[in-house]
CSV table of C-alpha atoms and ligand atoms in Angstrom, one decimal:
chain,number,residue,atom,x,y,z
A,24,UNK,CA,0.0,0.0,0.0
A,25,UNK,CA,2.7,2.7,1.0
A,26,UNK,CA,4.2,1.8,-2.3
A,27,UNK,CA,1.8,2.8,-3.9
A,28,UNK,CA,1.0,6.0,-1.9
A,29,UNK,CA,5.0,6.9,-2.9
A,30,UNK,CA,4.2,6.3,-6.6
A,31,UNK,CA,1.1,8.6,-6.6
A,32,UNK,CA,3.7,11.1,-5.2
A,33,UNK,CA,6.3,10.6,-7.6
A,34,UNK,CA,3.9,10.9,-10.3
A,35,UNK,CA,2.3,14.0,-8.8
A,36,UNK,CA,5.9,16.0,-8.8
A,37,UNK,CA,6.3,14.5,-12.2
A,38,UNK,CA,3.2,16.3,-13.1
A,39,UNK,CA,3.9,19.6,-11.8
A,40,UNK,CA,6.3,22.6,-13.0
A,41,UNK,CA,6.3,24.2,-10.0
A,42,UNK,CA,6.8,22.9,-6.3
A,43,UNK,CA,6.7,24.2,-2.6
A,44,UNK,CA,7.4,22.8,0.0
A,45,UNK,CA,5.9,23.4,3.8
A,46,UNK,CA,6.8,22.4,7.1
A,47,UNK,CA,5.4,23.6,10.9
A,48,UNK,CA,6.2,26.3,12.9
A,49,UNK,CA,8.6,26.3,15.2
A,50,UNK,CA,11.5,24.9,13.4
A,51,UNK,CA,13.4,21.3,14.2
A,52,UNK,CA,16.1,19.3,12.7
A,53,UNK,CA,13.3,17.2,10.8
A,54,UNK,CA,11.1,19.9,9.7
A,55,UNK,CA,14.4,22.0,8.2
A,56,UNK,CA,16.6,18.6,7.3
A,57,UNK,CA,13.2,16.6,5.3
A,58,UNK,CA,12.2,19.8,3.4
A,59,UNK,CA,15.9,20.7,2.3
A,60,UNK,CA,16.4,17.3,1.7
A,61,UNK,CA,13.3,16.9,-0.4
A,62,UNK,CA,13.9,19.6,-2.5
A,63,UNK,CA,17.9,19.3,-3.2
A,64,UNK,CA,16.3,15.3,-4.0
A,65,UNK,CA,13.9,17.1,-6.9
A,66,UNK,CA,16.5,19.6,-8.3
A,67,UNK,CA,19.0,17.4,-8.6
A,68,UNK,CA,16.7,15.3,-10.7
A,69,UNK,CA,14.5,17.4,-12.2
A,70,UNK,CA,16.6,20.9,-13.1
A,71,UNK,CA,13.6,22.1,-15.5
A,72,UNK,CA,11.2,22.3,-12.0
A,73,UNK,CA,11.3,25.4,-10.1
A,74,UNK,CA,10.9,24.1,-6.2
A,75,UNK,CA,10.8,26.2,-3.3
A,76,UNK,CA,10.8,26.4,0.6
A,77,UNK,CA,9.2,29.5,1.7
A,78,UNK,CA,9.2,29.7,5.6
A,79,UNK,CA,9.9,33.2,7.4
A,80,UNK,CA,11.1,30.9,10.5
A,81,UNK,CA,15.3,30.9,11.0
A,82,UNK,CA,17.3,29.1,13.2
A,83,UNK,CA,20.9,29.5,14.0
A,84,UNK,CA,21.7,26.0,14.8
A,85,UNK,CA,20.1,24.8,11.9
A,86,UNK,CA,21.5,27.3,9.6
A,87,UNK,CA,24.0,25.2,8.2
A,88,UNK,CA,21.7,23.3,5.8
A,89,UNK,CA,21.4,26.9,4.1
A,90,UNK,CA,18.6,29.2,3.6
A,91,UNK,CA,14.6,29.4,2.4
A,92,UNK,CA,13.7,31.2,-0.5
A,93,UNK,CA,12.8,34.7,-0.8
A,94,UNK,CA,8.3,35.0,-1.0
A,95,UNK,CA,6.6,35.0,-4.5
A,96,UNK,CA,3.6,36.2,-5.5
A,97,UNK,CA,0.3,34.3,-5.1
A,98,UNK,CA,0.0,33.3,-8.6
A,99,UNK,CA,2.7,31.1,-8.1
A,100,UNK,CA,1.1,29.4,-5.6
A,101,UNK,CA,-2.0,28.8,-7.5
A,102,UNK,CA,0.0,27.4,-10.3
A,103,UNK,CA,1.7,24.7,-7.3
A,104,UNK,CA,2.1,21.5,-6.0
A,105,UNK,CA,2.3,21.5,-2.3
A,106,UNK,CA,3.8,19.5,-0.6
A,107,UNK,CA,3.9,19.5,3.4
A,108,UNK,CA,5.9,17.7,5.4
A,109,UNK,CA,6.4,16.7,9.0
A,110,UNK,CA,3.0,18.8,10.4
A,111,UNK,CA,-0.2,16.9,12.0
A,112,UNK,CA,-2.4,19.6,12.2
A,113,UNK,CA,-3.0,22.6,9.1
A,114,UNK,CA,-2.7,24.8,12.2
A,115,UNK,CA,1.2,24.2,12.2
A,116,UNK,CA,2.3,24.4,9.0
A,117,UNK,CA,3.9,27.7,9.1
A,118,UNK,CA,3.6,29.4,5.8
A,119,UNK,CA,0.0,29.8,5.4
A,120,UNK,CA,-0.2,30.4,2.1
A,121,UNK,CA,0.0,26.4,1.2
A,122,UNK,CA,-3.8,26.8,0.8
A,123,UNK,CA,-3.2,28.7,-2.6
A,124,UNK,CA,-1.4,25.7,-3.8
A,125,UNK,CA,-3.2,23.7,-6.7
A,126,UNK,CA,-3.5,20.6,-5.3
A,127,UNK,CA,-1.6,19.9,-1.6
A,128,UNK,CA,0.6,16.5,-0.6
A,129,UNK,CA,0.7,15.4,3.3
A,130,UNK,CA,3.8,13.6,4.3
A,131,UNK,CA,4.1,13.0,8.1
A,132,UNK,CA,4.9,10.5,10.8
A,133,UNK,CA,2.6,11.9,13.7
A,134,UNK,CA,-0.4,10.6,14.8
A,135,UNK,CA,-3.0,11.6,12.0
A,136,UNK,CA,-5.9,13.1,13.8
A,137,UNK,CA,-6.1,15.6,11.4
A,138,UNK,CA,-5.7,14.3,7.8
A,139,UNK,CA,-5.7,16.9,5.3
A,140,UNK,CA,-4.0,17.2,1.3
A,141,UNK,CA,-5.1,15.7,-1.9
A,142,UNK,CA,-2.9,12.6,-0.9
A,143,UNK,CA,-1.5,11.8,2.2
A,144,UNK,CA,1.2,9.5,3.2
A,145,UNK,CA,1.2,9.0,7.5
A,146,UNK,CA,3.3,6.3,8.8
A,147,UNK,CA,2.8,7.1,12.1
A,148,UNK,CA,5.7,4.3,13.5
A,149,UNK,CA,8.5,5.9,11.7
A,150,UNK,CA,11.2,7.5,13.6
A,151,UNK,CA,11.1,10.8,11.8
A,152,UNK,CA,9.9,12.2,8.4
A,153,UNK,CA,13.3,12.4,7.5
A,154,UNK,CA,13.4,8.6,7.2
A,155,UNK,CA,10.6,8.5,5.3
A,156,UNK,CA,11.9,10.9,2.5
A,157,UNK,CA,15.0,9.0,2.9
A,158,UNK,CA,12.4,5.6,2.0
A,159,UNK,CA,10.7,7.6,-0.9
A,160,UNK,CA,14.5,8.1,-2.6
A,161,UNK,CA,15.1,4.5,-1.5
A,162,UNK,CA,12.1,3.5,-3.0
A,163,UNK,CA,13.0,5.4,-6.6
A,164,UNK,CA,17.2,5.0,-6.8
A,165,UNK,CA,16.9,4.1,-10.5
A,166,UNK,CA,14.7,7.3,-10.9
A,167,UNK,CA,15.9,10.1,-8.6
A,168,UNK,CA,19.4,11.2,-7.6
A,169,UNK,CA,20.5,12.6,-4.7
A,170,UNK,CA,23.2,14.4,-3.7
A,171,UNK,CA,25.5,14.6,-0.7
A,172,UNK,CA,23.7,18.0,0.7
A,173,UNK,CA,21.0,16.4,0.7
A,174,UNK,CA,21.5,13.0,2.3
A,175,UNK,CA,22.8,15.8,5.0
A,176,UNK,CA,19.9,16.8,5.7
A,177,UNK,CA,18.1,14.1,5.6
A,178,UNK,CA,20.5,12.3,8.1
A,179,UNK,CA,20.1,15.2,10.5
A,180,UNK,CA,16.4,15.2,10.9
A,181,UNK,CA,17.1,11.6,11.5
A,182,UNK,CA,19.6,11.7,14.0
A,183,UNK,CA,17.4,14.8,15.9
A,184,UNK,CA,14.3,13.2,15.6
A,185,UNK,CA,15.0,9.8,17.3
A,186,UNK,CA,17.5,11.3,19.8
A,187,UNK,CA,20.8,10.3,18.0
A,188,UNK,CA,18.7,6.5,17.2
A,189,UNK,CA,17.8,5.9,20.7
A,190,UNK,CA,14.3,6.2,20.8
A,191,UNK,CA,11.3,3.9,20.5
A,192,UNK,CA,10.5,4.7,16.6
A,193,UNK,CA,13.8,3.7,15.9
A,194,UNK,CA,14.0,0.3,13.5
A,195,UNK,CA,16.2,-1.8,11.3
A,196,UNK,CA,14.9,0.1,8.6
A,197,UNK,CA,15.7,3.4,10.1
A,198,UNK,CA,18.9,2.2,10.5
A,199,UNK,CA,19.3,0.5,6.7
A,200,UNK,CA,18.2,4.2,5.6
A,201,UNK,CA,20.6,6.0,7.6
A,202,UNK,CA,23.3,3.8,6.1
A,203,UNK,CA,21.8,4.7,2.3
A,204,UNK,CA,22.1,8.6,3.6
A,205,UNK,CA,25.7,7.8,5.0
A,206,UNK,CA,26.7,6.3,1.8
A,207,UNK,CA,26.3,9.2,-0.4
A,208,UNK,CA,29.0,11.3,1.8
A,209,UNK,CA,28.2,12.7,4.8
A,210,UNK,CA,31.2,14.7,6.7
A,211,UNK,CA,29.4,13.8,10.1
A,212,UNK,CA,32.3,15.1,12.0
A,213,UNK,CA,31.4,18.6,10.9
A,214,UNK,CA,27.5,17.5,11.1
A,215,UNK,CA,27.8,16.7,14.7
A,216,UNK,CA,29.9,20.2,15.7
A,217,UNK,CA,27.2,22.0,14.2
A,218,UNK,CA,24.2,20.0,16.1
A,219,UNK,CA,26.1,19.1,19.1
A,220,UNK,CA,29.3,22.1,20.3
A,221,UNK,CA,27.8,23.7,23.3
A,222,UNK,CA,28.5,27.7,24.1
A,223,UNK,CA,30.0,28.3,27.5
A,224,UNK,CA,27.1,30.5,28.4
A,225,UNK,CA,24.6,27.7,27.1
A,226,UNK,CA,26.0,25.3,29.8
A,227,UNK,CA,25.7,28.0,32.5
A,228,UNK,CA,21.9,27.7,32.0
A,229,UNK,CA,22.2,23.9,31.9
A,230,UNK,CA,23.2,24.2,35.4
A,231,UNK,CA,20.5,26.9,36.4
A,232,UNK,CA,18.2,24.2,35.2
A,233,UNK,CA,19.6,21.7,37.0
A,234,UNK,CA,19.3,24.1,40.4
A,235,UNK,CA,15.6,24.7,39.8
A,236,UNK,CA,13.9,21.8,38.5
A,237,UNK,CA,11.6,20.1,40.7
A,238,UNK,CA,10.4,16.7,41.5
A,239,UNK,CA,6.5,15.4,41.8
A,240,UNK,CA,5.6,12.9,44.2
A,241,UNK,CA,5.0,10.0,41.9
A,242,UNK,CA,8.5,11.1,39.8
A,243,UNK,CA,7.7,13.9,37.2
A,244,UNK,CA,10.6,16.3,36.9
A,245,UNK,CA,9.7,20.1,35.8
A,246,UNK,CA,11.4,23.6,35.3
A,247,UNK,CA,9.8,26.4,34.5
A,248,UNK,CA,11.5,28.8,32.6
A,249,UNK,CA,9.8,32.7,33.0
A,250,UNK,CA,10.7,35.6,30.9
A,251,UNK,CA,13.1,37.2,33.4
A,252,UNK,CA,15.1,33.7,33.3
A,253,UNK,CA,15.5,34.0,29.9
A,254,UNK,CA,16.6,37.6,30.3
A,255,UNK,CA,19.0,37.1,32.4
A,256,UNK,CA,21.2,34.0,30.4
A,257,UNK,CA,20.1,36.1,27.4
A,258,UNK,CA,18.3,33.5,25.6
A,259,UNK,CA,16.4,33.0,22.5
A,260,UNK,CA,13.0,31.8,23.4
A,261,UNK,CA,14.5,28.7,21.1
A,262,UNK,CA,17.5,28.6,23.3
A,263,UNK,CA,15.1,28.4,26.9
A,264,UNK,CA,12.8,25.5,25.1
A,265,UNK,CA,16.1,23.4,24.9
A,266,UNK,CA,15.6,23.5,28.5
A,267,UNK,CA,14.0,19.9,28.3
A,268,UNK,CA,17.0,18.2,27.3
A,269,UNK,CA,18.6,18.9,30.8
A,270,UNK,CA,15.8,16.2,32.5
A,271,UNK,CA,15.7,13.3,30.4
A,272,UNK,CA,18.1,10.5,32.2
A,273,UNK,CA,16.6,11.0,35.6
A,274,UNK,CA,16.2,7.6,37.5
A,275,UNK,CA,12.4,7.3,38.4
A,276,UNK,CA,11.5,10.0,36.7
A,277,UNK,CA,9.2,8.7,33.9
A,278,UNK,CA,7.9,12.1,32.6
A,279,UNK,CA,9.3,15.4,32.2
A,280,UNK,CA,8.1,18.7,31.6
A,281,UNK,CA,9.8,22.1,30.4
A,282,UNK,CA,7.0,25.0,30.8
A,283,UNK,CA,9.1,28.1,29.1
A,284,UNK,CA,7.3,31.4,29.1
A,285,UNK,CA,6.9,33.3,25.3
A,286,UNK,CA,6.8,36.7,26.6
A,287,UNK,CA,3.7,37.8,24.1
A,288,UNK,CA,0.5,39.5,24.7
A,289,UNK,CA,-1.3,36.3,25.4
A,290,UNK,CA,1.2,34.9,28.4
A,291,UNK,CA,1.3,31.7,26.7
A,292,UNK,CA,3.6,29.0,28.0
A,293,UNK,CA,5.0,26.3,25.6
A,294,UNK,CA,5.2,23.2,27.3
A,295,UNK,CA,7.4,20.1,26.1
A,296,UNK,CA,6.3,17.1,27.8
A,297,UNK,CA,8.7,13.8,27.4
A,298,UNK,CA,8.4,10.5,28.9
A,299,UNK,CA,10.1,7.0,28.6
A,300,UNK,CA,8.3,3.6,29.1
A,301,UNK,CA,5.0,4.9,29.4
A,302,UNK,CA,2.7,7.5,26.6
A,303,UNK,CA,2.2,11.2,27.6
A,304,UNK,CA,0.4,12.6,24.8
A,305,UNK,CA,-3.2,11.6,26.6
A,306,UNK,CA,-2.1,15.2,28.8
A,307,UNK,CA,-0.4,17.2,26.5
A,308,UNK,CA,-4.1,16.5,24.2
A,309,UNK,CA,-6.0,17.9,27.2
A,310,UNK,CA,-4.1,21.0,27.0
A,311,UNK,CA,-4.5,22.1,23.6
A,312,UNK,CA,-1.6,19.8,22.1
A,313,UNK,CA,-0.3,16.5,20.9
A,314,UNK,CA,2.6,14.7,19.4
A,315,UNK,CA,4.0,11.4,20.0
A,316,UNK,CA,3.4,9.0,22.6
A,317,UNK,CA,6.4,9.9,24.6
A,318,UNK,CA,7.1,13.5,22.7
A,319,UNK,CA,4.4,16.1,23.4
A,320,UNK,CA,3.9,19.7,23.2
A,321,UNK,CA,1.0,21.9,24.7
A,322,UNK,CA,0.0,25.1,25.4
A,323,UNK,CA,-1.0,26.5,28.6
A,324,UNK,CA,-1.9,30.0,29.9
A,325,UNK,CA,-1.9,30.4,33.9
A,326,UNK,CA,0.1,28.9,36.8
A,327,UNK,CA,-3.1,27.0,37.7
A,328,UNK,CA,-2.8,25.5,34.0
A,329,UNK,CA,0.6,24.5,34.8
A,330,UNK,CA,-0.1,23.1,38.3
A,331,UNK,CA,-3.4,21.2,36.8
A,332,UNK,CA,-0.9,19.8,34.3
A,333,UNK,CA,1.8,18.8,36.5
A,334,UNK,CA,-1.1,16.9,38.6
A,335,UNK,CA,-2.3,15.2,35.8
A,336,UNK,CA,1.1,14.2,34.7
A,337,UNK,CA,1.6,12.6,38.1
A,338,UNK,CA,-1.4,11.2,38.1
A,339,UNK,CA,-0.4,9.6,34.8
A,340,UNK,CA,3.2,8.6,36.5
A,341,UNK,CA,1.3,6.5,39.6
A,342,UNK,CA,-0.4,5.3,37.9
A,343,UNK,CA,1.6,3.5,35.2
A,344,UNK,CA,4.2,2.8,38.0
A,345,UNK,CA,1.2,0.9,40.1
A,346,UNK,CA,0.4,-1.4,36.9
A,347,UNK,CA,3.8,-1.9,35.3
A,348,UNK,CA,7.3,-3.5,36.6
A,349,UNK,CA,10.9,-3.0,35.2
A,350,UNK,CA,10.6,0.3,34.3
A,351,UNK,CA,13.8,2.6,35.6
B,404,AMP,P1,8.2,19.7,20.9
B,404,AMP,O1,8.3,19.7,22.3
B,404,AMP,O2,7.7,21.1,20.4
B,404,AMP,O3,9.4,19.3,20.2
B,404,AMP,O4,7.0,18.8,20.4
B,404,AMP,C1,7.1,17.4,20.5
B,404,AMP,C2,6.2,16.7,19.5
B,404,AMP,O5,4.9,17.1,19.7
B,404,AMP,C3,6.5,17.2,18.1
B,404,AMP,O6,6.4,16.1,17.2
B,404,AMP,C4,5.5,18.2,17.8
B,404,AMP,O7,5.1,18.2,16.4
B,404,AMP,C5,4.3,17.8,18.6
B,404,AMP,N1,3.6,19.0,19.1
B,404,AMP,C6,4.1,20.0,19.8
B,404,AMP,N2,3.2,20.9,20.2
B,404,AMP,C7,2.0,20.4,19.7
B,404,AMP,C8,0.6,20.9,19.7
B,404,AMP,N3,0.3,22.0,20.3
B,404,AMP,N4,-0.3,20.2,19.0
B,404,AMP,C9,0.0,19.0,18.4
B,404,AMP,N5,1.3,18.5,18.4
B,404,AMP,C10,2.3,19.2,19.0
């Protein structure tokens, strides 16, 4: 069946002069690395096409896969095939202006409550939609080409998506397609500086998160990062959401939650909820999010908001502790 969803694609970009590409707001190795990767894929085999990523989102760490293009006029749109990739919800894609598009293409590995596009291609088990646009060139060698920039990207939204292969998505294919992406010349060396060199002043708010986070009865660990924190270690609001990385290998702690304040006229508080073992989108859903079983995001409003959350999360926690063994 997927193979033929891929084939419907293929012949859908065959069809069309003009492609753009779309991915979600708030910008990720996968989102940046499967769209780049995408369209060096369909220049490098079809020169004649004009393809474009038009996204007003930037982000330093992820500037070395290069830039979006500039914004056309609507008429170029209308003459379009789009083509989104790694968003759930129409909500998230970030450029807007994928409803002028001609006819619209879904390609994404979240959980498809909200199914949208002319065509869609969801597999919801893959470890990032990086791997699947590595599958669609896997699946097509003797008809596309690829080039070394963009098995780059490709790779990175693979290696960011699944935690450096670590997490649960992660499978033998993953890891067959990661080789394919590896054997077209990847300097991962230099890939790695870029994703992975810490600043100096980056650490220093490692350890602030480290001397504030806090610990729910059952085992969720949390850190709430206001405005004035963010201030003061002079952080992106980018920078303060990588704040969640600082709790993951906590013994006992199942779940873990970063609540970072966005400082605009709304008050609204991102939150980034992880877990291991057990799922922990049920919550973030109640709070006007969603994701991955154990990768969520929500948004809340108040403190109560974020203490109902927290409750809920532990709730969640004792739960699965009372009804499960071996977990860590
Ligand atoms: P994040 O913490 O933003 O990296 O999000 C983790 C996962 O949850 C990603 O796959 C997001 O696409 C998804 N996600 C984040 N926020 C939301 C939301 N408000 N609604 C639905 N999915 C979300």
């Amino acid at each position: 069946m997927n193979l033929d969803i891929k084939e419907a694609i293929l012949k859908k970009i065959r069809e069309y002069d003009r492609i753009m590409i779309f991915r979600h707001i708030r910008l990720d190795g996968d989102c940046v690395g499967s769209t780049k990767g995408l369209k060096a894929i369909l220049q490098a085999t079809f020169p004649e096409k004009e393809v474009f990523i038009i996204d007003e989102q930037v982000s330093d760490y992820l500037s070395f896969m290069g830039p979006d293009d500039e914004d056309v006029a609507d008429e170029i749109y209308q003459s379009a095939l789009g083509i989104v990739i790694d968003t759930g919800n129409e909500e998230r894609i970030s450029n807007q202006k994928y409803k002028l598009c001609k006819e619209l293409i879904k390609i994404d590995h979240h959980i498809n409550r909200s199914p949208y596009g002319d065509l869609m291609w969801v597999e919801e088990e893959r470890s990032s939609a990086c791997e699947m646009i590595a599958a669609f060139y896997g699946a097509f060698q003797d008809q596309l080409k690829i080039t070394s920039r963009a098995a780059t990207c490709i790779f990175t939204g693979m290696v960011t998506d699944s935690g450096r292969f670590r997490y649960e998505g992660v499978s033998g294919d993953t890891m067959r397609l990661a080789g394919l992406m590896l054997d077209q010349g990847i300097d991962t060396e230099l890939l790695y500086a870029h994703l992975y060199l810490k600043d100096f002043d980056s650490l220093k708010f490692k350890s602030y998160v480290y001397d504030q986070m806090q610990l729910s009865p059952h085992g969720v660990a949390s850190i709430y990062i206001s405005k004035a924190a963010q201030r003061e270690f002079d952080l992106s609001f980018e920078e303060a959401c990588t704040a969640i990385s600082a709790l993951e290998a906590i013994r006992g702690c199942l779940c873990w939650i970063a609540f970072i304040e966005s400082g605009d006229e709304m008050e609204t508080i991102r939150v980034r909820l992880r877990s291991r073992f057990m799922a922990i989108n049920q919550v973030a859903e109640n709070y006007r999010g969603g994701g991955h079983a154990c990768a969520s995001g929500a948004t809340v409003y108040t403190q109560e908001e974020v203490q109902s959350l927290l409750h809920d999360a532990d709730q969640a926690v004792k739960e699965y502790k009372e009804t499960h063994e071996g977990w860590m």
